[in-house]
Amino acid sequence: MTYASVIVDVPAKQTDRVFDYEIPDKWEGFIQPGMRVVVPFGPRQIQGFVVGLKETTSVKKTRPISNLIDISPILTQELLQLAQWLRDHTLCFTISAFQAMLPAALKAKYEKWIIVRDRRKLPPHLELFFDSSDRTRFEDFEGTGHYRLIKQLIDDEILEVYYEVKDKLSKKTVKVIVLSATKDELKEAKKNISARAQAQHCLIDFFLETGKKRIEKKQLLEELQIGTSAIGALVKLDILQEVDDERYRDPYAHREFAKSEPLALTSQQQEAISPILSSIENEKHEGYVMFGVTGSGKTEVYMQAVDAVLKKGKEAIVLVPEISLTPQMVNRFKSRFGSDVAVMHSGLGMGEKYDEWRKIHRKEVKVVVGARSAIFAPFENVGIIIIDEEHETSYKQEDTPRYHARDIAMERGRFHRCPVVLGSATPTLETFARASKGVYHLLTMDKRMSDQGMPTVEIVDMREELREGNRSMFSRDLLEKLQIRLERGEQSVLFLNKRGYSSFVMCRDCGYVVECPHCDISLTYHRISNMLKCHYCGYEEQVHASCPSCDSDHFRFFGTGTQKVEEELTKLLPSARVIRMDVDTTSKKGSHEKLLQQFGDRKADILLGTQMIAKGLDFPQVTLVGVLTADTMLNIPDFRSSEKTFQLLTQVSGRAGRHVLPGEVVIQTYSPEHYSVELASTHDYLGFYQKEMLLRKSHQYPPFYYLALVTVTHQELTKVVTVTERITSYLSGQLSKEAVILGPVSSPIARIKDRYRYQCIIKYKREPNLHQALKNVVEKYQSQMDQEKLAIHIDLNPYMLM
Ligand code: ADP
Ligand code: ZN
Ligand code: ZN
């Protein structure tokens, strides 16, 4: 008897361990670690992951596995192990770690198919399963005792597994004509069909001569040069059938990618790449920080390093921040590596994501370019991991497991003995501090590719503008510069920091602000629907004509959305053609790319947008970048607000003058003297780093201290307060005197979806007891968490303190 050790899908403390199940005879030799199965658990049937096989078990009464979910392992041995690491380092349950590694499609409903890859080698007794088509449902083999043989045939690439994911978003089907008559029946039919129905004869002859059983309708029509009515006639006679067949959805298939050749590296690039190449060559895990100003040619270095990896027959993982936002980056990789590249990002439909994942799983591609979760790409021979724009906060997952892609990259890099490259013009303080200490190797690229060097940056004090009577959101300076670009036929980019700019509604007489009844946050005005919406829970209501509190008519929208900027812009510069990019104009699939394409084709003079235009854009004709207000980000309650402001301003400025034409940047601000604004304007990362490090040290923040955030939520305020109080006092008993515990306090957003939120933050340097203490907390409240819907979130190394 063989047993399978299974992690069951019950995310709870008590079940976070392996359970042993019997493998029924029919599945002996078929079930492997990394497959999902259905097992009896108490009275229920639930899902689980097989993590190991064994000959004996210490469990007295074992029960058999009831069913299979996967037909081949979906997690590699390495990923199974990595889940343990995630569990220990983010305090999640193993099952949550597994789930995080899979594309969403595999968690949804799908059908399992077995497809014939090589019909010639198919054993004769299996032929009847595939006589009418090259695929058959996995369930058709139930009771046949063929499972072990099927596994063997899958391993030998004679059969293959296909999960058909139902995907409304991007379901792509083609019409296929299937023959449903035998040869004799065909000959018989030919006799009965009128000789004048030439096309029908032609069709029958085709099936008789080629022996084909199914063919795409389009192809058939083209090949025989006949119309659809002949097919229809034969369908009526039950000779042919017309069916929908699902196809690979390749979102990039329709596009041509001109092949690009590696460029001759500059000496600066050469210096940066050579240590990476030697790590690849010597199969050595090393961390590199590629600290390169915007436009210094980092991407070219990435691609050549990837090329070296491919030449060694290995694979590459390239993470880019939310890639749908940077189609240019995808294009560059696609044109260099062609069909070797899989692309994974949130803009894809569930089925599309699965298709891309499957290409990796089947080793059809060697490179994955993707957002955060692509770090779990099931490659087995990784030769390099690159994280571009490593400072991006989207690399941190805000749900369980609360991991940072950078940490996973290092862990996988250690396993595969390969280099990990963290690239940025503005590395996080954590990363740069590690580079300074020699934990990572620092590779500096301080020169831009273009001869123009860094753009000149001018800071405009908006308070001054107001004093001199300019109430517009455009300073005179910026307006004049925009005007000049229009005259010269050059392009400009205008950047609006969304945060703090969302348009809330306030009464000018009594100060009343319309808030969400379920969350302690103001509602945002949406012009298109003329509604007020909550961005946290989706609540919406009608716009009031007058103040609900004092009945005043002075009830207006505050803040400036991109729409308002656009309106003012067209008033001030009527001849300017403006493209606006924000959540409203880009919510439709592919619209983001279309807008960028239009701008690239010079169909507009000004690109106006939010954060989403800050990154990765590279347009030669852009010579002016304007930041409408630099300081909205400075005012958020987060110790990283200066760092984020500096990063953003640097990124945005980097969009100007990347090519032949020199660039200019105008930053409008209400706090021109703030060091993050000042130092960004002089492109002084090192100056910023030093200044900010001093502040972090004196305020005991990372990278000098670690942080842990415990958030408690519940529908009753008294409940969250008491629980958070108890947790805080328990923790202070467990930790050393050096640890600082802040709290309990209300979270910055005190209520979301009718649940109150309280938190405590722990700052510490070395606390060997902390993890255990936090685990104990979760364990202690486990039963309440189930019954009373109390929720306790633990985030080690939080990025959002909200
Ligand atoms: P980064 O990723 O650092 O912002 P890019 O890789 O986008 O910089 O490079 C900026 C520009 O310089 C791009 O247009 C790129 O094609 C070009 N470039 C990069 N390396 C070279 C090179 N060795 N020779 C010529 N042009 C280069
Ligand atoms: Zn009022
Ligand atoms: Zn709400």
GROMACS .gro file of C-alpha atoms in nm, residues 115-270:
model
  156
  115ILE     CA    1  -0.519   1.494  -2.591
  116VAL     CA    2  -0.326   1.272  -2.831
  117ARG     CA    3   0.005   1.423  -2.932
  118ASP     CA    4   0.142   1.130  -3.124
  119ARG     CA    5  -0.122   0.903  -3.269
  120ARG     CA    6   0.128   0.659  -3.422
  121LYS     CA    7   0.256   0.556  -3.082
  122LEU     CA    8  -0.086   0.528  -2.924
  123PRO     CA    9  -0.141   0.173  -2.789
  124PRO     CA   10  -0.416   0.005  -2.998
  125HIS     CA   11  -0.645  -0.061  -2.704
  126LEU     CA   12  -0.662   0.312  -2.631
  127GLU     CA   13  -0.753   0.405  -2.986
  128LEU     CA   14  -1.122   0.371  -2.931
  129PHE     CA   15  -1.110   0.654  -2.681
  130PHE     CA   16  -0.980   0.882  -2.950
  131ASP     CA   17  -1.147   0.756  -3.266
  132SER     CA   18  -1.376   1.050  -3.330
  133SER     CA   19  -1.147   1.321  -3.205
  134ASP     CA   20  -0.798   1.370  -3.075
  135ARG     CA   21  -0.925   1.448  -2.728
  136THR     CA   22  -1.130   1.269  -2.470
  137ARG     CA   23  -1.245   1.352  -2.121
  138PHE     CA   24  -1.026   1.224  -1.842
  139GLU     CA   25  -1.338   1.085  -1.672
  140ASP     CA   26  -1.387   0.847  -1.967
  141PHE     CA   27  -1.107   0.635  -1.825
  142GLU     CA   28  -1.291   0.577  -1.497
  143GLY     CA   29  -1.300   0.207  -1.422
  144THR     CA   30  -1.065   0.111  -1.704
  145GLY     CA   31  -0.754   0.056  -1.493
  146HIS     CA   32  -0.556   0.255  -1.746
  147TYR     CA   33  -0.431   0.534  -1.519
  148ARG     CA   34  -0.077   0.413  -1.481
  149LEU     CA   35  -0.045   0.361  -1.854
  150ILE     CA   36  -0.179   0.710  -1.914
  151LYS     CA   37   0.077   0.861  -1.683
  152GLN     CA   38   0.349   0.677  -1.872
  153LEU     CA   39   0.215   0.802  -2.205
  154ILE     CA   40   0.199   1.157  -2.071
  155ASP     CA   41   0.560   1.129  -1.955
  156ASP     CA   42   0.653   0.996  -2.300
  157GLU     CA   43   0.471   1.287  -2.465
  158ILE     CA   44   0.234   1.060  -2.652
  159LEU     CA   45  -0.062   1.196  -2.458
  160GLU     CA   46  -0.100   1.533  -2.299
  161VAL     CA   47  -0.316   1.697  -2.039
  162TYR     CA   48  -0.534   1.993  -2.116
  163TYR     CA   49  -0.752   2.176  -1.869
  164GLU     CA   50  -1.028   2.357  -2.044
  165VAL     CA   51  -1.093   2.673  -1.855
  166LYS     CA   52  -1.428   2.836  -1.903
  167ASP     CA   53  -1.347   3.196  -1.956
  168LYS     CA   54  -1.618   3.441  -2.038
  169LEU     CA   55  -1.376   3.727  -2.063
  170SER     CA   56  -1.179   3.603  -2.353
  171LYS     CA   57  -1.329   3.280  -2.463
  172LYS     CA   58  -1.212   3.221  -2.813
  173THR     CA   59  -1.376   2.957  -3.023
  174VAL     CA   60  -1.346   2.853  -3.382
  175LYS     CA   61  -1.600   2.664  -3.585
  176VAL     CA   62  -1.492   2.312  -3.662
  177ILE     CA   63  -1.655   2.068  -3.901
  178VAL     CA   64  -1.660   1.713  -3.771
  179LEU     CA   65  -1.733   1.410  -3.984
  180SER     CA   66  -2.002   1.196  -3.828
  181ALA     CA   67  -2.044   0.930  -4.096
  182THR     CA   68  -1.839   0.626  -4.188
  183LYS     CA   69  -1.676   0.581  -4.527
  184ASP     CA   70  -1.952   0.355  -4.645
  185GLU     CA   71  -2.217   0.597  -4.535
  186LEU     CA   72  -2.037   0.869  -4.725
  187LYS     CA   73  -2.032   0.663  -5.042
  188GLU     CA   74  -2.398   0.584  -4.992
  189ALA     CA   75  -2.486   0.949  -4.947
  190LYS     CA   76  -2.298   1.041  -5.264
  191LYS     CA   77  -2.530   0.822  -5.464
  192ASN     CA   78  -2.838   1.000  -5.328
  193ILE     CA   79  -2.721   1.357  -5.368
  194SER     CA   80  -2.817   1.529  -5.687
  195ALA     CA   81  -2.533   1.565  -5.934
  196ARG     CA   82  -2.603   1.935  -5.956
  197ALA     CA   83  -2.507   1.981  -5.590
  198GLN     CA   84  -2.146   1.995  -5.689
  199ALA     CA   85  -2.022   2.153  -5.371
  200GLN     CA   86  -2.170   1.872  -5.161
  201HIS     CA   87  -1.996   1.612  -5.374
  202CYS     CA   88  -1.681   1.806  -5.346
  203LEU     CA   89  -1.714   1.801  -4.966
  204ILE     CA   90  -1.779   1.430  -4.947
  205ASP     CA   91  -1.487   1.358  -5.178
  206PHE     CA   92  -1.268   1.565  -4.956
  207PHE     CA   93  -1.349   1.354  -4.649
  208LEU     CA   94  -1.324   1.033  -4.846
  209GLU     CA   95  -0.986   1.119  -4.992
  210THR     CA   96  -0.812   1.278  -4.699
  211GLY     CA   97  -0.951   1.048  -4.431
  212LYS     CA   98  -0.973   1.358  -4.208
  213LYS     CA   99  -1.228   1.351  -3.929
  214ARG     CA  100  -1.231   1.717  -3.830
  215ILE     CA  101  -1.119   2.037  -3.986
  216GLU     CA  102  -1.160   2.407  -3.917
  217LYS     CA  103  -1.455   2.539  -4.110
  218LYS     CA  104  -1.267   2.840  -4.241
  219GLN     CA  105  -0.988   2.624  -4.375
  220LEU     CA  106  -1.231   2.384  -4.536
  221LEU     CA  107  -1.416   2.660  -4.717
  222GLU     CA  108  -1.094   2.808  -4.844
  223GLU     CA  109  -0.948   2.481  -4.952
  224LEU     CA  110  -1.254   2.367  -5.148
  225GLN     CA  111  -1.365   2.712  -5.262
  226ILE     CA  112  -1.726   2.637  -5.171
  227GLY     CA  113  -1.996   2.825  -4.984
  228THR     CA  114  -2.136   2.746  -4.639
  229SER     CA  115  -2.471   2.620  -4.772
  230ALA     CA  116  -2.317   2.290  -4.887
  231ILE     CA  117  -2.195   2.226  -4.534
  232GLY     CA  118  -2.537   2.312  -4.401
  233ALA     CA  119  -2.695   2.060  -4.633
  234LEU     CA  120  -2.466   1.782  -4.515
  235VAL     CA  121  -2.521   1.879  -4.153
  236LYS     CA  122  -2.894   1.829  -4.214
  237LEU     CA  123  -2.819   1.483  -4.347
  238ASP     CA  124  -2.626   1.406  -4.026
  239ILE     CA  125  -2.311   1.348  -4.227
  240LEU     CA  126  -2.129   1.648  -4.084
  241GLN     CA  127  -2.148   1.830  -3.756
  242GLU     CA  128  -2.059   2.185  -3.682
  243VAL     CA  129  -1.903   2.241  -3.336
  244ASP     CA  130  -1.731   2.519  -3.146
  245ASP     CA  131  -1.376   2.445  -3.052
  246GLU     CA  132  -1.179   2.643  -2.798
  247ARG     CA  133  -0.842   2.769  -2.904
  248TYR     CA  134  -0.528   2.898  -2.739
  249ARG     CA  135  -0.585   3.254  -2.650
  250ASP     CA  136  -0.267   3.435  -2.727
  251PRO     CA  137  -0.332   3.801  -2.658
  252TYR     CA  138  -0.020   3.891  -2.850
  253ALA     CA  139  -0.079   3.663  -3.144
  254HIS     CA  140  -0.236   3.926  -3.362
  255ARG     CA  141   0.064   4.150  -3.335
  256GLU     CA  142   0.382   4.144  -3.530
  257PHE     CA  143   0.702   4.192  -3.343
  258ALA     CA  144   0.990   4.311  -3.552
  259LYS     CA  145   1.291   4.106  -3.451
  260SER     CA  146   1.543   4.311  -3.254
  261GLU     CA  147   1.911   4.236  -3.232
  262PRO     CA  148   2.128   4.288  -2.926
  263LEU     CA  149   2.287   4.632  -2.925
  264ALA     CA  150   2.659   4.684  -2.879
  265LEU     CA  151   2.684   4.765  -2.510
  266THR     CA  152   2.837   5.088  -2.391
  267SER     CA  153   3.130   5.059  -2.153
  268GLN     CA  154   2.899   5.146  -1.865
  269GLN     CA  155   2.659   4.867  -1.961
  270GLN     CA  156   2.952   4.634  -2.014
   0.00000   0.00000   0.00000
